[in-house]
Short mmCIF file of C-alpha atoms in Angstrom, two decimals:
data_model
loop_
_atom_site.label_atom_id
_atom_site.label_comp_id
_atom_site.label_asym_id
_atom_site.label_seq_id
_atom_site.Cartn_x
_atom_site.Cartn_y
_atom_site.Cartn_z
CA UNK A 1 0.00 0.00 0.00
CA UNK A 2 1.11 3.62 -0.57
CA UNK A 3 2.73 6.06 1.96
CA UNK A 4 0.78 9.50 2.29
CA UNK A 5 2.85 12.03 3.96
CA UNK A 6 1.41 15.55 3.16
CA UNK A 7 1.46 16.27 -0.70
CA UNK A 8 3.57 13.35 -1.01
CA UNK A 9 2.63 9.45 -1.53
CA UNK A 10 5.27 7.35 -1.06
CA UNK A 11 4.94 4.17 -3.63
CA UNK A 12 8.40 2.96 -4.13
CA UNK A 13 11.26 3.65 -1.71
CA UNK A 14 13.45 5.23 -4.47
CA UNK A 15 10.84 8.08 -4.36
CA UNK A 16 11.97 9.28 -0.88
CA UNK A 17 15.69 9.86 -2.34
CA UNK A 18 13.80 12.21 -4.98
CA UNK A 19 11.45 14.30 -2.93
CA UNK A 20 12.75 17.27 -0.17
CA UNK A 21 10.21 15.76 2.60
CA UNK A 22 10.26 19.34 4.00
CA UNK A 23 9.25 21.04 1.12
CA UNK A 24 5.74 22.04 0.83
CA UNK A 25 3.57 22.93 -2.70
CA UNK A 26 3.62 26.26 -3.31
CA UNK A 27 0.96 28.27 -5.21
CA UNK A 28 3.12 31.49 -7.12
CA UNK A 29 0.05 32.53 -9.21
CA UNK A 30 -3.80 31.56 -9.50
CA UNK A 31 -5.29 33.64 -12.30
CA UNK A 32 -5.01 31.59 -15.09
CA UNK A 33 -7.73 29.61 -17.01
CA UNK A 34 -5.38 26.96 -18.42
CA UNK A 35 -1.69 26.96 -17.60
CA UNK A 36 0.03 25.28 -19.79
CA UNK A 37 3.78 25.03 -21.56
CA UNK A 38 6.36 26.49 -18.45
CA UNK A 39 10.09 26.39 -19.15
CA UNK A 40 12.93 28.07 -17.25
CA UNK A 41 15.13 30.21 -18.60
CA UNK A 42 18.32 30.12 -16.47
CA UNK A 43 20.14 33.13 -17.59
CA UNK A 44 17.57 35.14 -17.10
CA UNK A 45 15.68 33.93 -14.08
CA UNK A 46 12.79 33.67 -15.32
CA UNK A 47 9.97 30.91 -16.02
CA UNK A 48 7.55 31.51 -18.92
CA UNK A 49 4.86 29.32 -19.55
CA UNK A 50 1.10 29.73 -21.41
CA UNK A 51 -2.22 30.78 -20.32
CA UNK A 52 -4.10 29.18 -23.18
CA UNK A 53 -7.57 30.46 -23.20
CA UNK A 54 -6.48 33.74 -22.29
CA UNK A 55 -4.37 34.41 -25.34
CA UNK A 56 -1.19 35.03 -23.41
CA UNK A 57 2.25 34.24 -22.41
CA UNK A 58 3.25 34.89 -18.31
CA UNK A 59 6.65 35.38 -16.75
CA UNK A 60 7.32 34.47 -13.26
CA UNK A 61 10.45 35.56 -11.58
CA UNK A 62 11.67 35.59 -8.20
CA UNK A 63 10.96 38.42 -6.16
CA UNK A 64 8.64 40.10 -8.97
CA UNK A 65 6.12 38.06 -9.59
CA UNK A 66 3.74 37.81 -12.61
CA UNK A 67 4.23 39.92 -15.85
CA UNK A 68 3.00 39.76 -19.16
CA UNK A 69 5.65 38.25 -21.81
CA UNK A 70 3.36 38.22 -24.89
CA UNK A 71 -0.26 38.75 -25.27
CA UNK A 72 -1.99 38.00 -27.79
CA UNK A 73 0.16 34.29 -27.68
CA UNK A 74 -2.09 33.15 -30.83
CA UNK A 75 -3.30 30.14 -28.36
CA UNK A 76 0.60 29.43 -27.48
CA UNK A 77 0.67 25.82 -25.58
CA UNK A 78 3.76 24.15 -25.33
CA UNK A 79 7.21 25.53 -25.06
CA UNK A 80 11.19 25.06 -24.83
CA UNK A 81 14.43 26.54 -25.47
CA UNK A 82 16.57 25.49 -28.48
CA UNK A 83 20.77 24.72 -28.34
CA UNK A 84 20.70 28.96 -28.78
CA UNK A 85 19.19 29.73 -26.01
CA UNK A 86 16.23 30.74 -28.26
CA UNK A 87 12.04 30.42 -27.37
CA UNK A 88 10.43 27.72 -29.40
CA UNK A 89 6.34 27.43 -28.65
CA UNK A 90 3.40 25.22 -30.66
CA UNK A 91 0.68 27.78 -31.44
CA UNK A 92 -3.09 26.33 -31.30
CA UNK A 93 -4.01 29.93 -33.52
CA UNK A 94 -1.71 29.36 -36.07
CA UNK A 95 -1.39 26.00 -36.00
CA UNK A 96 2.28 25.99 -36.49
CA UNK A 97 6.01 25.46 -34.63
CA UNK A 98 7.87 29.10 -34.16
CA UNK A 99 11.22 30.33 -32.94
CA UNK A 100 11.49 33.57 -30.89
CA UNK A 101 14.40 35.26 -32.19
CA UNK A 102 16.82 37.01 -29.69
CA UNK A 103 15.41 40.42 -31.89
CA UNK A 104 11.84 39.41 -30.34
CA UNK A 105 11.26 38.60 -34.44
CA UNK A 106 9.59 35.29 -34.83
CA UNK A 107 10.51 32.63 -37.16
CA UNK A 108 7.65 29.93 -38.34
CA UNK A 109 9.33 26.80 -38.19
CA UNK A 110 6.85 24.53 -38.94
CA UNK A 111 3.10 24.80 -40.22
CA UNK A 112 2.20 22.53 -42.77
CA UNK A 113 3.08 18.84 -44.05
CA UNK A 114 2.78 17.94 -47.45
CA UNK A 115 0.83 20.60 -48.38
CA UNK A 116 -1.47 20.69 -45.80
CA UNK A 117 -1.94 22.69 -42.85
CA UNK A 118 -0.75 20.92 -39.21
CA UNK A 119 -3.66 20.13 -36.39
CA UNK A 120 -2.85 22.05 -33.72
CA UNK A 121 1.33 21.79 -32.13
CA UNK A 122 0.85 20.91 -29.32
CA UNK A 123 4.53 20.12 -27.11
CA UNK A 124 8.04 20.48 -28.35
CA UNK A 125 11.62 19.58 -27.38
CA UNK A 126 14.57 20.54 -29.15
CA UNK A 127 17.90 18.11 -28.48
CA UNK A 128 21.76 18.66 -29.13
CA UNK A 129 21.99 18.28 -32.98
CA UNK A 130 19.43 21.00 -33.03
CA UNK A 131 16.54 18.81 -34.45
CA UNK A 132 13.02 19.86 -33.49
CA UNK A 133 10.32 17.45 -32.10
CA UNK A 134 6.56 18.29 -31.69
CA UNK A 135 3.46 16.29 -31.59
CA UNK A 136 0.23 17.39 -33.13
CA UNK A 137 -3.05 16.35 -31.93
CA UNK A 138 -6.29 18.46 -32.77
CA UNK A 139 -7.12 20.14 -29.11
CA UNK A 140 -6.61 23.02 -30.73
CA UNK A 141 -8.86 23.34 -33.76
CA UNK A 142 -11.54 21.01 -31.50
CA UNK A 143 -13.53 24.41 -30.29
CA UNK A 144 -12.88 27.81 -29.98
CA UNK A 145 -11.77 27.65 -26.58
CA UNK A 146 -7.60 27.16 -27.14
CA UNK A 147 -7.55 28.26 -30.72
CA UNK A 148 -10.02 28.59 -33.76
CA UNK A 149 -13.05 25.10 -34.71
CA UNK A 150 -11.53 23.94 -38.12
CA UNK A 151 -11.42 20.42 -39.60
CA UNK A 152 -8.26 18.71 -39.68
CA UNK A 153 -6.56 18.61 -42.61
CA UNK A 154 -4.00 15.77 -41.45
CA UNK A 155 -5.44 12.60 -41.79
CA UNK A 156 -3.53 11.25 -39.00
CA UNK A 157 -2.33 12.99 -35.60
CA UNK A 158 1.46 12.84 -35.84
CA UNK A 159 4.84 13.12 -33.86
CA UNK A 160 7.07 15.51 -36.24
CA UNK A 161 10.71 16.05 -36.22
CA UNK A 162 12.27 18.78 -37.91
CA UNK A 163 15.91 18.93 -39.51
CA UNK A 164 17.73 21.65 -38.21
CA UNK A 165 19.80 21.62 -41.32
CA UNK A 166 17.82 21.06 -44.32
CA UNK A 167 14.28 22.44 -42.55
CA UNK A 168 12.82 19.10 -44.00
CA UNK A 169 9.96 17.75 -42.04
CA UNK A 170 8.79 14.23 -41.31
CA UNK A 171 6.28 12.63 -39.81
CA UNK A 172 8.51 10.21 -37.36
CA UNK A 173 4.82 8.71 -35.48
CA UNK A 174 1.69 8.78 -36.78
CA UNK A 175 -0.49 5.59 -35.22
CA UNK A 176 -1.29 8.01 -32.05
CA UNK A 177 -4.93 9.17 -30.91
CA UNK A 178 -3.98 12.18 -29.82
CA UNK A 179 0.07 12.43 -28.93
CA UNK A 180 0.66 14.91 -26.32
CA UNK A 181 4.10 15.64 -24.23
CA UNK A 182 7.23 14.32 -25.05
CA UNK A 183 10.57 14.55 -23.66
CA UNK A 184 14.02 12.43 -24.53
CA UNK A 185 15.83 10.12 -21.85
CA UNK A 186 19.32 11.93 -20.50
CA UNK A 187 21.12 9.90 -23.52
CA UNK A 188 18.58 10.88 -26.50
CA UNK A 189 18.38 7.14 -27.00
CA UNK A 190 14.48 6.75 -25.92
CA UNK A 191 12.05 9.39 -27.06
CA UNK A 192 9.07 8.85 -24.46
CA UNK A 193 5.02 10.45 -25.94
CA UNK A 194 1.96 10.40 -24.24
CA UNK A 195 -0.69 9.43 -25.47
CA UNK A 196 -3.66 11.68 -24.19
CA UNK A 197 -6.64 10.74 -26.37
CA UNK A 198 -8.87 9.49 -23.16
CA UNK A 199 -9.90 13.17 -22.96
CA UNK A 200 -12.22 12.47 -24.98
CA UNK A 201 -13.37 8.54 -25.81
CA UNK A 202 -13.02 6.92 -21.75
CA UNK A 203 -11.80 3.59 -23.41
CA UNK A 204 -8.97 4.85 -24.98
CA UNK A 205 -5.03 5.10 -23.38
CA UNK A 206 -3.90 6.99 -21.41
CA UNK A 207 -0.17 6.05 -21.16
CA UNK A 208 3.48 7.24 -22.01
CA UNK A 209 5.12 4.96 -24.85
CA UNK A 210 8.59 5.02 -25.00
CA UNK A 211 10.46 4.58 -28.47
CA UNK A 212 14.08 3.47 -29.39
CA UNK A 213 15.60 6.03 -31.36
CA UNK A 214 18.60 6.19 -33.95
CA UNK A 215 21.74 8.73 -34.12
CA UNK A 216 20.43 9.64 -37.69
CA UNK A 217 17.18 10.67 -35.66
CA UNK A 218 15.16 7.00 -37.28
CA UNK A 219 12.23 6.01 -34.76
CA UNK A 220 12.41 1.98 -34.01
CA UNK A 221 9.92 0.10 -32.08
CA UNK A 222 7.65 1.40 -28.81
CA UNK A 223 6.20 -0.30 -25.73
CA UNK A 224 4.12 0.81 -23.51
CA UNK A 225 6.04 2.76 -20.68
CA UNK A 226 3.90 3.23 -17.92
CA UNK A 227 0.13 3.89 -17.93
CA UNK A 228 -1.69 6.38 -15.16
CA UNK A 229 -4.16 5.83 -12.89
CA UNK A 230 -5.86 8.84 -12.24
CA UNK A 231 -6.40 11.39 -14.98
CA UNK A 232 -4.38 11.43 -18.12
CA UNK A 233 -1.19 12.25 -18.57
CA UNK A 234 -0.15 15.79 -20.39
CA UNK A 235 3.03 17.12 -20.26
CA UNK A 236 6.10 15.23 -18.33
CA UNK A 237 9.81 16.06 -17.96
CA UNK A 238 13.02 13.43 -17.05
CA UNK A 239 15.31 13.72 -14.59
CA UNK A 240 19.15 13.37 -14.99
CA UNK A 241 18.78 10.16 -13.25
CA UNK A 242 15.69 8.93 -16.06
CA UNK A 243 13.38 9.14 -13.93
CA UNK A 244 9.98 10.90 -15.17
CA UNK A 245 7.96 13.36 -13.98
CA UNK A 246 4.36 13.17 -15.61
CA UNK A 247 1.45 15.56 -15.36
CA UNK A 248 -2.04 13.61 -14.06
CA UNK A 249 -5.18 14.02 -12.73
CA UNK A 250 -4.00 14.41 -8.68
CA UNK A 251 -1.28 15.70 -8.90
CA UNK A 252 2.29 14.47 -10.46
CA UNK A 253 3.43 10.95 -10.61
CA UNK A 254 7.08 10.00 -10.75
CA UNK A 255 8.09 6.80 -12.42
CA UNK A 256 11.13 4.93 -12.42
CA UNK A 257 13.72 4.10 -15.93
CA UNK A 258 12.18 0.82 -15.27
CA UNK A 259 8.32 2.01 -15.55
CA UNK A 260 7.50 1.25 -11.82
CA UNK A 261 5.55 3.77 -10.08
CA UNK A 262 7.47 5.60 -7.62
CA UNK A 263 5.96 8.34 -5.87
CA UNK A 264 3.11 11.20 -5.92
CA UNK A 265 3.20 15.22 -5.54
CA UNK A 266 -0.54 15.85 -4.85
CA UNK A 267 -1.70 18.85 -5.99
CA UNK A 268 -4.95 20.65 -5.81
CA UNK A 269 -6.06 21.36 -9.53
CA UNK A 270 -5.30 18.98 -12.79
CA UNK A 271 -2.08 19.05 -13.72
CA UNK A 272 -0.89 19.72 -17.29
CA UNK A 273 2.34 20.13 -17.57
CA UNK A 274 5.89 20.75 -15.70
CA UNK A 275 9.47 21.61 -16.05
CA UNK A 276 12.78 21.39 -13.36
CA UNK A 277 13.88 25.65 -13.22
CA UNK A 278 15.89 27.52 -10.71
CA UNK A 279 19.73 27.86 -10.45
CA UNK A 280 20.19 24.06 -9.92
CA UNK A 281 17.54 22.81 -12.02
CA UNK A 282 15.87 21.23 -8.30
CA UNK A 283 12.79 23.05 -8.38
CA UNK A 284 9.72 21.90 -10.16
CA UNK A 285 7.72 24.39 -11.43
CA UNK A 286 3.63 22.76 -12.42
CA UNK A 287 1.29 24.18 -14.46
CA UNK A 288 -2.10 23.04 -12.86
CA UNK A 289 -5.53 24.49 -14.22
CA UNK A 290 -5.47 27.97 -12.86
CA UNK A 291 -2.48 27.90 -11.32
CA UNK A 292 1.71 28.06 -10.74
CA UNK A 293 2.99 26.12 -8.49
CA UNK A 294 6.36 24.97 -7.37
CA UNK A 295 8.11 22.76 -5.26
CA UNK A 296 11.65 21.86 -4.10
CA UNK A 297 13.17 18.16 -5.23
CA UNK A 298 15.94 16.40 -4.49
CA UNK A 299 17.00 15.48 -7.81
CA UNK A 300 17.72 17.66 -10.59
CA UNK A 301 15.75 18.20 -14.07
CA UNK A 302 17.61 16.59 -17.43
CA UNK A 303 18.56 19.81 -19.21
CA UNK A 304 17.04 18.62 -22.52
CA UNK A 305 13.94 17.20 -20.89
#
């Protein structure tokens, strides 16, 4: 049986070498309608994540607080940094990958495949040869609410990867219902996706598959990595141990390289995504419904999580 000691629940001893037993969940901002996307930028210390509904991009920083980073965010959802240091977000409104230039100008990256127009980018990771990752289910172009109603034009909801060199796209997954986060193990070797199309159809998964992947970037086979049991999961980030830190319905779950479930942060509002921030990467910042919250860990985040 579990261990429940305050936010945390205990279901694997290698959890309580992972979690500050001390540290307590706290809420840095509660005005959001759907937080979304958050990733730390280190040299500037700062976090900026999404506020879907509400057409905007926040900034949290220590000591400050809340500001406004960009608003309208054209239904901005996921983010990450690239190799340069450089903002990289999947936009619900225009359906499409950009790049934030250090100017403030911003690059599309990504916005159609073979002619047609992308769903609705949702996640993205960018890894050290500079290739970009995203998946693209149709949240976005399902209602007004995070973007604009269209019809997909994709006949299949895809994982993408980008070439840094040659810009060439490809469509790397494409037998999800609706792929969600992803993140990379520490050694780029395993690409990990969730698969989040429960949200809507109860008998569908709601697990993280975890795929072998080639230097030259090829995709090999999957298996199921580990599969939640409360909620769905959303976004997720790896630690630099390989452990992984998923968004769910009660909070976060932490499993093991192995799959196992190890532990539970409980939090108070659905969680939808997270990243590792502050100077040591030992903070974990969550994105939960309406709000930001954050807690101390005693690991630290994988840099290209």
């Amino acid at each position: 049986m579990p261990q429940s000691s305050s936010i945390y629940e205990i279901h694997d001893d290698r959890f309580r070498h992972l979690i500050v037993g001390t540290s307590d969940l706290e809420e840095l901002y509660s005005d959001c309608r759907w937080a979304e996307g958050p990733v730390w930028f280190a040299d500037l210390g700062c976090l900026i994540f999404s506020d879907i509904p509400n057409q905007r991009m926040l900034r949290w920083t220590e000591g400050s607080g809340i500001s406004t980073y960009r608003s309208p965010s054209n239904f901005a959802n996921g983010n990450t940094r690239d190799r340069q240091g450089r903002l990289v977000s999947c936009e619900h409104g225009g359906r499409r990958v950009t790049r934030t230039e250090i100017d403030g100008a911003i690059t599309v990256l990504a916005d159609s495949f073979e002619g047609k127009r992308l769903n609705s980018p949702n996640d993205v990771v960018v890894i050290s040869d500079g290739s970009v990752w995203f998946t693209d289910p149709t949240y976005g172009i399902k209602s007004d609410y995070e973007g604009y109603r269209a019809e997909p034009e994709q006949a299949t909801r895809n994982v993408y990867r980008l070439d840094p060199a040659s810009g060439k796209l490809d469509a790397v997954i494409t037998d999800f219902g609706q792929p969600n986060g992803l993140a990379f193990s520490p050694d780029e070797k395993t690409l990990y996706v969730a698969d989040s199309s429960s949200s809507h159809d109860t008998s569908a998964p709601r697990h993280i598959r975890a795929f072998a992947v080639a230097e030259d970037g090829h995709v090999g086979n999957s298996r199921v990595f580990c599969e939640l049991d409360t909620g769905l999961p959303d976004g997720f980030r790896l630690d630099i141990h390989g452990n992984l830190w998923t968004s769910a319905g009660d909070g976060v779950h932490c499993f093991g390289p192995d799959g196992k479930l190890l532990g539970k942060i409980l939090v108070p509002q659905t969680v939808a995504n997270l990243t590792f921030g502050g100077p040591r990467r030992n903070r974990l910042f969550i994105t939960a419904t309406r709000s930001l919250y954050a807690v101390y860990t005693a690991t630290n985040g994988h840099s290209l999580g």
